[in-house]
Structures are given as C-alpha cells and as structure tokens.
Amino acid sequence: DIQMTQSPSTLSASVGDRVTITCRASQSISSWLAWYQQKPGKAPKVLIYKTSTLESGVPSRFSGSGSGTEFTLTISSLQPDDSATYYCQQYNSYWTFGQGTKVEIK
Amino acid sequence: EVQLLESGGGLVQPGGSLRLSCAASGFTFTSYAMSWVRLTPGKGLEWVSTVSATGETTYYADSVKGRFTISRDNSMNTLYLQMNSLRAGDTALYYCAKGAVAGTSGWFDPWGQGALVTVSS
C-alpha cells in the first residue's frame, strides 16, 4: 500500500504570507496527486489534480508542483478564506490521503 | 448540478450492521466510478471503498475488507455501503464521492455532505 506523509500537521501564518505544504509518497506515484481543501462542517473540495492542474474556479494563488514521491501545495498570498484543513491524495494505486494540514490565520 | 445525498447513518452497537445510501443526480451515474471516504477527528480522511461504473469491480481498504460491501443500483442512481461487524473505530462521517473523470477513478469530485455513523454501546 502507498502511504502519504503530509507536513506540517498545523501551520499558523499571517494574511499575505506564502505558505507551503509538503506531501511525500512511500513510493513513486508519477503525477497522480490531488489536493483538497476542507472547512469545518463542509465536504472536501478539490483544488488541484494531476499534481499541478488547478480546478476550475479555484483562485490562482493556489499552485501545486512535484513528481514521483515529493509534492507541494503553495498558497502564494494567504487570505482569511484559506483557513481550512488541506489533504493530499494519491490515486496512482488505489487511493490514499495524507493526514491533513490545518492552516490557521494569525 | 451534481448532487450526492447520503442517508442511513446513525448510532449502532459494536458488532452491529448499518447500510448507507447515496442518491446521485445531475450526471450520468452509469459513467462514473463511485467511492466512500470517511472522516474521523483523529485520522482525517480515509478512503474506504470504490466501485466501478458498471458495478463489476470493487476495491476496499484493508481496514474494512471482509466487513463492508460496496454496491450500486444503476437503475436507481444510488450507491450503497453495507457495513457489518462494526467497531468503535468505524465511528466517522462517511462521504459519498464521485470519480472526477468518466471511465476512470482518479480523484474525487464532488463529495456529498456526509452521513454520521457512531458505533457505541
């Protein structure tokens, strides 16, 4: 089974900061990685798929990069609405989620 | 607009059974794989099970294999999850999710609002 390790588990940053979340796969998943945003009481929403393709309607301050086993989600300028938990998901072999990163606004 | 509406959650004793349903609308149900994913406070999101568009192929996480059964009724546009031998560790909010791309599984989009399952005596 492919394990996904996400870091950090929590981060606190100020509005306007550049924020980076890392996701590592236990084996190569090529580019088959998605990122989701989940706010309390809401369903997860896909932000990025195939490592770097932005879902329609998602603000351009979100971007994804990586390949193989190491991936990143970057928020170029953190906004108050970005307070949420973010999950990576591999879909190369079955499906596995990272443990999540809770992003808080200072 | 795609809509996924879960039902069937509730409180059940350890060892008991429960069946979740997910009524789908707004897309060609027969063209998409469908999945169940659960959310627990301690573990975050955990993929549970996926069924192919035709219903012929099913996949399960090791944690539920042999206890849960995923199925679909393509004539009713409904997805199911039969959960047997439930344990306290199965307590979670269970989401129904649609495969994002027809004919493949890939990532999940969109998701329903979830059905809460509580396993407790």
GROMACS .gro file of C-alpha atoms in nm:
model
  227
    1ASP     CA    1   0.000   0.000   0.000
    2ILE     CA    2   0.116   0.354  -0.070
    3GLN     CA    3   0.147   0.575   0.237
    4MET     CA    4   0.122   0.953   0.215
    5THR     CA    5   0.304   1.167   0.472
    6GLN     CA    6   0.197   1.528   0.492
    7SER     CA    7   0.375   1.809   0.677
    8PRO     CA    8   0.333   2.014   0.878
    9SER     CA    9   0.023   1.895   1.060
   10THR     CA   10  -0.060   2.251   1.161
   11LEU     CA   11   0.065   2.587   1.048
   12SER     CA   12  -0.015   2.939   1.153
   13ALA     CA   13   0.059   3.226   0.916
   14SER     CA   14  -0.041   3.584   0.853
   15VAL     CA   15  -0.253   3.722   0.573
   16GLY     CA   16  -0.030   3.778   0.271
   17ASP     CA   17   0.225   3.512   0.369
   18ARG     CA   18   0.346   3.247   0.127
   19VAL     CA   19   0.253   2.904   0.262
   20THR     CA   20   0.385   2.564   0.154
   21ILE     CA   21   0.254   2.219   0.247
   22THR     CA   22   0.453   1.908   0.162
   23CYS     CA   23   0.328   1.560   0.080
   24ARG     CA   24   0.560   1.260   0.043
   25ALA     CA   25   0.462   0.924  -0.104
   26SER     CA   26   0.615   0.597   0.014
   27GLN     CA   27   0.676   0.504  -0.350
   28SER     CA   28   0.653   0.679  -0.684
   29ILE     CA   29   0.304   0.789  -0.784
   30SER     CA   30   0.413   0.970  -1.101
   31SER     CA   31   0.191   1.281  -1.112
   32TRP     CA   32  -0.126   1.118  -0.981
   33LEU     CA   33  -0.182   1.350  -0.688
   34ALA     CA   34  -0.471   1.574  -0.587
   35TRP     CA   35  -0.511   1.838  -0.318
   36TYR     CA   36  -0.836   1.906  -0.130
   37GLN     CA   37  -0.949   2.184   0.098
   38GLN     CA   38  -1.195   2.110   0.378
   39LYS     CA   39  -1.361   2.367   0.601
   40PRO     CA   40  -1.543   2.271   0.923
   41GLY     CA   41  -1.886   2.123   0.854
   42LYS     CA   42  -1.829   2.116   0.479
   43ALA     CA   43  -1.739   1.846   0.230
   44PRO     CA   44  -1.385   1.838   0.090
   45LYS     CA   45  -1.338   2.034  -0.229
   46VAL     CA   46  -1.073   1.955  -0.490
   47LEU     CA   47  -0.824   2.235  -0.552
   48ILE     CA   48  -0.564   2.069  -0.774
   49TYR     CA   49  -0.539   1.739  -0.961
   50LYS     CA   50  -0.262   1.567  -1.154
   51THR     CA   51  -0.012   1.747  -0.928
   52SER     CA   52  -0.047   2.093  -1.079
   53THR     CA   53  -0.377   2.133  -1.267
   54LEU     CA   54  -0.594   2.393  -1.098
   55GLU     CA   55  -0.961   2.301  -1.070
   56SER     CA   56  -1.194   2.545  -1.240
   57GLY     CA   57  -1.290   2.832  -1.012
   58VAL     CA   58  -1.001   2.787  -0.770
   59PRO     CA   59  -0.805   3.109  -0.710
   60SER     CA   60  -0.469   3.131  -0.887
   61ARG     CA   61  -0.288   3.188  -0.556
   62PHE     CA   62  -0.305   2.809  -0.516
   63SER     CA   63  -0.047   2.604  -0.705
   64GLY     CA   64   0.092   2.253  -0.695
   65SER     CA   65   0.420   2.100  -0.800
   66GLY     CA   66   0.631   1.786  -0.773
   67SER     CA   67   0.657   1.440  -0.918
   68GLY     CA   68   0.749   1.089  -0.814
   69THR     CA   69   0.741   1.094  -0.435
   70GLU     CA   70   0.755   1.460  -0.330
   71PHE     CA   71   0.485   1.716  -0.384
   72THR     CA   72   0.395   2.062  -0.262
   73LEU     CA   73   0.089   2.280  -0.236
   74THR     CA   74   0.167   2.651  -0.225
   75ILE     CA   75  -0.059   2.941  -0.137
   76SER     CA   76   0.123   3.244  -0.274
   77SER     CA   77  -0.056   3.504  -0.061
   78LEU     CA   78  -0.262   3.364   0.226
   79GLN     CA   79  -0.615   3.502   0.256
   80PRO     CA   80  -0.859   3.478   0.551
   81ASP     CA   81  -1.083   3.246   0.347
   82ASP     CA   82  -0.796   2.996   0.320
   83SER     CA   83  -0.833   2.891   0.684
   84ALA     CA   84  -0.906   2.518   0.643
   85THR     CA   85  -0.757   2.171   0.653
   86TYR     CA   86  -0.574   2.060   0.339
   87TYR     CA   87  -0.527   1.698   0.230
   88CYS     CA   88  -0.320   1.540  -0.042
   89GLN     CA   89  -0.444   1.222  -0.210
   90GLN     CA   90  -0.264   0.975  -0.433
   91TYR     CA   91  -0.463   0.790  -0.699
   92ASN     CA   92  -0.182   0.600  -0.868
   93SER     CA   93  -0.261   0.274  -0.689
   94TYR     CA   94  -0.594   0.263  -0.512
   95TRP     CA   95  -0.638   0.581  -0.309
   96THR     CA   96  -0.463   0.720  -0.002
   97PHE     CA   97  -0.490   1.052   0.179
   98GLY     CA   98  -0.229   1.238   0.375
   99GLN     CA   99  -0.302   1.309   0.741
  100GLY     CA  100  -0.403   1.668   0.671
  101THR     CA  101  -0.258   2.012   0.740
  102LYS     CA  102  -0.463   2.260   0.938
  103VAL     CA  103  -0.393   2.616   0.822
  104GLU     CA  104  -0.471   2.889   1.072
  105ILE     CA  105  -0.460   3.263   1.021
  106LYS     CA  106  -0.260   3.459   1.282
  107GLU     CA  107  -2.574   2.043  -1.093
  108VAL     CA  108  -2.428   1.727  -0.945
  109GLN     CA  109  -2.587   1.630  -0.616
  110LEU     CA  110  -2.494   1.346  -0.381
  111LEU     CA  111  -2.719   1.287  -0.082
  112GLU     CA  112  -2.615   1.036   0.182
  113SER     CA  113  -2.858   0.870   0.423
  114GLY     CA  114  -2.871   0.579   0.664
  115GLY     CA  115  -2.628   0.694   0.929
  116GLY     CA  116  -2.697   0.656   1.299
  117LEU     CA  117  -2.600   0.501   1.630
  118VAL     CA  118  -2.524   0.129   1.630
  119GLN     CA  119  -2.378  -0.108   1.888
  120PRO     CA  120  -2.042  -0.276   1.836
  121GLY     CA  121  -2.089  -0.584   1.621
  122GLY     CA  122  -2.397  -0.437   1.457
  123SER     CA  123  -2.476  -0.350   1.098
  124LEU     CA  124  -2.580  -0.043   0.905
  125ARG     CA  125  -2.640   0.038   0.539
  126LEU     CA  126  -2.556   0.377   0.395
  127SER     CA  127  -2.714   0.504   0.074
  128CYS     CA  128  -2.610   0.783  -0.159
  129ALA     CA  129  -2.867   0.918  -0.403
  130ALA     CA  130  -2.700   1.075  -0.705
  131SER     CA  131  -2.838   1.324  -0.955
  132GLY     CA  132  -2.723   1.576  -1.213
  133PHE     CA  133  -2.487   1.348  -1.406
  134THR     CA  134  -2.482   1.019  -1.598
  135PHE     CA  135  -2.445   0.789  -1.299
  136THR     CA  136  -2.362   0.485  -1.511
  137SER     CA  137  -2.046   0.651  -1.647
  138TYR     CA  138  -1.863   0.714  -1.322
  139ALA     CA  139  -1.692   0.514  -1.051
  140MET     CA  140  -1.819   0.599  -0.704
  141SER     CA  141  -1.647   0.588  -0.368
  142TRP     CA  142  -1.693   0.610   0.007
  143VAL     CA  143  -1.448   0.809   0.219
  144ARG     CA  144  -1.469   0.863   0.594
  145LEU     CA  145  -1.355   1.145   0.819
  146THR     CA  146  -1.251   1.089   1.178
  147PRO     CA  147  -1.120   1.356   1.415
  148GLY     CA  148  -0.805   1.163   1.490
  149LYS     CA  149  -0.714   1.027   1.148
  150GLY     CA  150  -0.852   1.276   0.896
  151LEU     CA  151  -0.978   1.145   0.565
  152GLU     CA  152  -0.958   0.772   0.499
  153TRP     CA  153  -1.055   0.609   0.170
  154VAL     CA  154  -1.297   0.322   0.240
  155SER     CA  155  -1.418   0.168  -0.085
  156THR     CA  156  -1.470   0.227  -0.459
  157VAL     CA  157  -1.695   0.061  -0.715
  158SER     CA  158  -1.651   0.081  -1.091
  159ALA     CA  159  -1.912   0.243  -1.314
  160THR     CA  160  -2.066  -0.092  -1.406
  161GLY     CA  161  -2.051  -0.226  -1.051
  162GLU     CA  162  -1.843  -0.523  -1.161
  163THR     CA  163  -1.523  -0.423  -0.983
  164THR     CA  164  -1.489  -0.323  -0.621
  165TYR     CA  165  -1.198  -0.208  -0.407
  166TYR     CA  166  -1.166  -0.191  -0.029
  167ALA     CA  167  -0.929  -0.051   0.229
  168ASP     CA  168  -0.767  -0.321   0.440
  169SER     CA  169  -0.938  -0.177   0.749
  170VAL     CA  170  -1.285  -0.268   0.618
  171LYS     CA  171  -1.219  -0.564   0.388
  172GLY     CA  172  -1.442  -0.856   0.471
  173ARG     CA  173  -1.679  -0.640   0.679
  174PHE     CA  174  -1.804  -0.373   0.436
  175THR     CA  175  -1.964  -0.424   0.095
  176ILE     CA  176  -1.999  -0.150  -0.166
  177SER     CA  177  -2.262  -0.178  -0.437
  178ARG     CA  178  -2.464   0.036  -0.673
  179ASP     CA  179  -2.802   0.028  -0.840
  180ASN     CA  180  -2.757   0.200  -1.174
  181SER     CA  181  -3.130   0.189  -1.243
  182MET     CA  182  -3.188   0.394  -0.926
  183ASN     CA  183  -2.875   0.614  -0.944
  184THR     CA  184  -2.789   0.502  -0.593
  185LEU     CA  185  -2.468   0.393  -0.423
  186TYR     CA  186  -2.465   0.175  -0.112
  187LEU     CA  187  -2.229   0.075   0.166
  188GLN     CA  188  -2.330  -0.226   0.374
  189MET     CA  189  -2.134  -0.218   0.699
  190ASN     CA  190  -2.123  -0.532   0.916
  191SER     CA  191  -1.933  -0.624   1.233
  192LEU     CA  192  -1.899  -0.257   1.316
  193ARG     CA  193  -1.631  -0.145   1.561
  194ALA     CA  194  -1.576   0.170   1.762
  195GLY     CA  195  -1.301   0.260   1.517
  196ASP     CA  196  -1.558   0.279   1.235
  197THR     CA  197  -1.717   0.583   1.400
  198ALA     CA  198  -1.687   0.858   1.142
  199LEU     CA  199  -1.859   1.088   0.900
  200TYR     CA  200  -1.899   0.888   0.579
  201TYR     CA  201  -1.887   1.074   0.248
  202CYS     CA  202  -2.005   0.955  -0.089
  203ALA     CA  203  -1.784   1.085  -0.370
  204LYS     CA  204  -1.798   1.071  -0.748
  205GLY     CA  205  -1.500   0.985  -0.963
  206ALA     CA  206  -1.394   1.302  -1.137
  207VAL     CA  207  -1.344   1.156  -1.482
  208ALA     CA  208  -1.581   0.924  -1.665
  209GLY     CA  209  -1.449   0.577  -1.719
  210THR     CA  210  -1.169   0.605  -1.464
  211SER     CA  211  -1.149   0.655  -1.092
  212GLY     CA  212  -0.882   0.915  -1.034
  213TRP     CA  213  -0.957   1.186  -0.785
  214PHE     CA  214  -1.297   1.253  -0.630
  215ASP     CA  215  -1.525   1.537  -0.728
  216PRO     CA  216  -1.768   1.629  -0.592
  217TRP     CA  217  -1.847   1.490  -0.249
  218GLY     CA  218  -2.174   1.463  -0.059
  219GLN     CA  219  -2.233   1.627   0.276
  220GLY     CA  220  -2.179   1.307   0.472
  221ALA     CA  221  -2.364   1.061   0.696
  222LEU     CA  222  -2.259   1.023   1.058
  223VAL     CA  223  -2.203   0.672   1.188
  224THR     CA  224  -2.148   0.624   1.561
  225VAL     CA  225  -2.055   0.282   1.694
  226SER     CA  226  -2.105   0.271   2.069
  227SER     CA  227  -2.272   0.065   2.339
   0.00000   0.00000   0.00000
